[in-house]
Amino acid sequence: MQFVSYNIVEGSFKNSSFMFTDHPEIGDLKCIQLNKDSIPTDFIFIKNPLFKTIEYLNDSLIFDSKIMRLKNTTLSFKLPLHTETKFIAIKEVIDSLQSTKPLITTTLN
């Protein structure tokens, strides 16, 4: 995972994104906002962007779906930023207990 950039802007947040989830599965991502002492202030779960579900017509001309795993992709999302947030950490959910594996932590200026 590589961090590219971020923008901090004023405004209200409209959570209409299909990528967020309240019921994470193994492989999904947890985005955590951390304060200056690295204590979590908020978090959200994001569907793993490397897993894409596609629909297609099978040989019987019936719609079917298949999950494909991409080798790489770009992830872009918006989140309401808490005033005390100094770091953003992205972690991967690795089991059904929502244990996570760290992927990247970014410092906000």
Coordinates of C-alpha atoms in Angstrom, one line a residue:
M1 CA 0.0 0.0 0.0
Q2 CA 1.3 3.4 -0.9
F3 CA -0.1 6.8 0.3
V4 CA -0.4 9.3 -2.5
S5 CA -2.1 12.5 -1.2
Y6 CA -4.9 14.0 0.8
N7 CA -6.9 17.2 0.9
I8 CA -8.5 18.7 4.0
V9 CA -11.5 20.9 3.2
E10 CA -14.4 22.5 5.1
G11 CA -17.9 21.2 4.5
S12 CA -20.4 18.7 5.5
F13 CA -20.0 14.9 5.0
K14 CA -22.5 12.9 3.1
N15 CA -21.9 9.2 3.7
S16 CA -23.4 7.7 0.6
S17 CA -20.4 5.6 -0.4
F18 CA -20.9 2.0 -1.3
M19 CA -17.4 1.2 -0.1
F20 CA -18.0 1.6 3.6
T21 CA -19.4 -1.3 5.6
D22 CA -20.8 -1.9 9.1
H23 CA -20.2 -5.6 8.8
P24 CA -16.5 -6.1 7.8
E25 CA -15.3 -9.4 6.4
I26 CA -11.9 -10.9 6.3
G27 CA -9.8 -8.9 3.9
D28 CA -11.7 -5.6 4.4
L29 CA -9.8 -2.5 5.5
K30 CA -10.1 -0.6 8.8
C31 CA -9.3 3.2 8.5
I32 CA -8.4 4.6 12.0
Q33 CA -8.0 8.2 12.9
L34 CA -5.4 8.6 15.7
N35 CA -4.6 11.6 17.9
K36 CA -1.1 12.9 18.7
D37 CA -0.7 10.1 21.3
S38 CA -1.7 7.5 18.7
I39 CA -5.0 6.9 20.5
P40 CA -7.9 6.1 18.2
T41 CA -10.5 8.8 17.9
D42 CA -12.7 7.2 15.2
F43 CA -12.6 4.4 12.6
I44 CA -14.5 3.1 9.6
F45 CA -14.5 -0.2 7.7
I46 CA -13.9 -0.1 4.0
K47 CA -14.7 -2.9 1.6
N48 CA -11.4 -4.3 0.1
P49 CA -11.0 -2.5 -3.3
L50 CA -9.0 -5.5 -4.6
F51 CA -12.1 -7.7 -4.5
K52 CA -14.5 -6.8 -7.3
T53 CA -17.8 -8.6 -7.9
I54 CA -18.8 -8.8 -11.5
E55 CA -22.0 -10.0 -13.1
Y56 CA -22.1 -11.9 -16.4
L57 CA -24.3 -14.2 -18.5
N58 CA -23.2 -17.8 -18.1
D59 CA -23.5 -20.5 -20.8
S60 CA -27.2 -21.0 -19.9
L61 CA -27.9 -17.3 -20.4
I62 CA -28.6 -16.8 -16.7
F63 CA -27.0 -13.9 -14.8
D64 CA -24.3 -15.1 -12.5
S65 CA -21.7 -13.3 -10.3
K66 CA -18.1 -13.9 -9.7
I67 CA -15.6 -12.3 -7.3
M68 CA -12.3 -11.3 -8.9
R69 CA -9.2 -10.4 -7.1
L70 CA -7.3 -7.5 -8.7
K71 CA -3.5 -7.2 -8.4
N72 CA -3.6 -3.5 -7.8
T73 CA -6.1 -0.6 -7.7
T74 CA -6.5 3.0 -6.5
L75 CA -8.4 3.7 -3.4
S76 CA -10.0 7.1 -2.9
F77 CA -12.5 8.0 -0.2
K78 CA -13.8 10.9 1.9
L79 CA -14.2 10.8 5.7
P80 CA -15.2 13.3 8.4
L81 CA -11.9 14.3 10.0
H82 CA -11.9 14.9 13.8
T83 CA -10.1 18.0 14.9
E84 CA -7.6 16.1 17.1
T85 CA -6.7 13.6 14.3
K86 CA -2.9 13.7 13.6
F87 CA -2.5 10.2 12.0
I88 CA -4.5 8.0 9.7
A89 CA -3.8 4.2 9.8
I90 CA -5.1 1.6 7.4
K91 CA -5.2 -2.0 8.6
E92 CA -6.5 -5.2 7.1
V93 CA -9.1 -7.3 8.9
I94 CA -7.5 -10.8 9.2
D95 CA -10.1 -12.8 11.1
S96 CA -13.7 -13.0 12.1
L97 CA -12.9 -11.3 15.4
Q98 CA -11.9 -8.2 13.4
S99 CA -8.2 -8.5 14.4
T100 CA -6.1 -6.4 12.1
K101 CA -2.7 -6.3 10.4
P102 CA -1.1 -2.8 9.9
L103 CA -0.6 -1.8 6.3
I104 CA 0.2 2.0 6.4
T105 CA 0.1 5.0 8.8
T106 CA 0.2 8.5 7.5
T107 CA 0.9 11.7 9.4
L108 CA -1.5 14.7 8.7
N109 CA 0.0 18.2 8.8

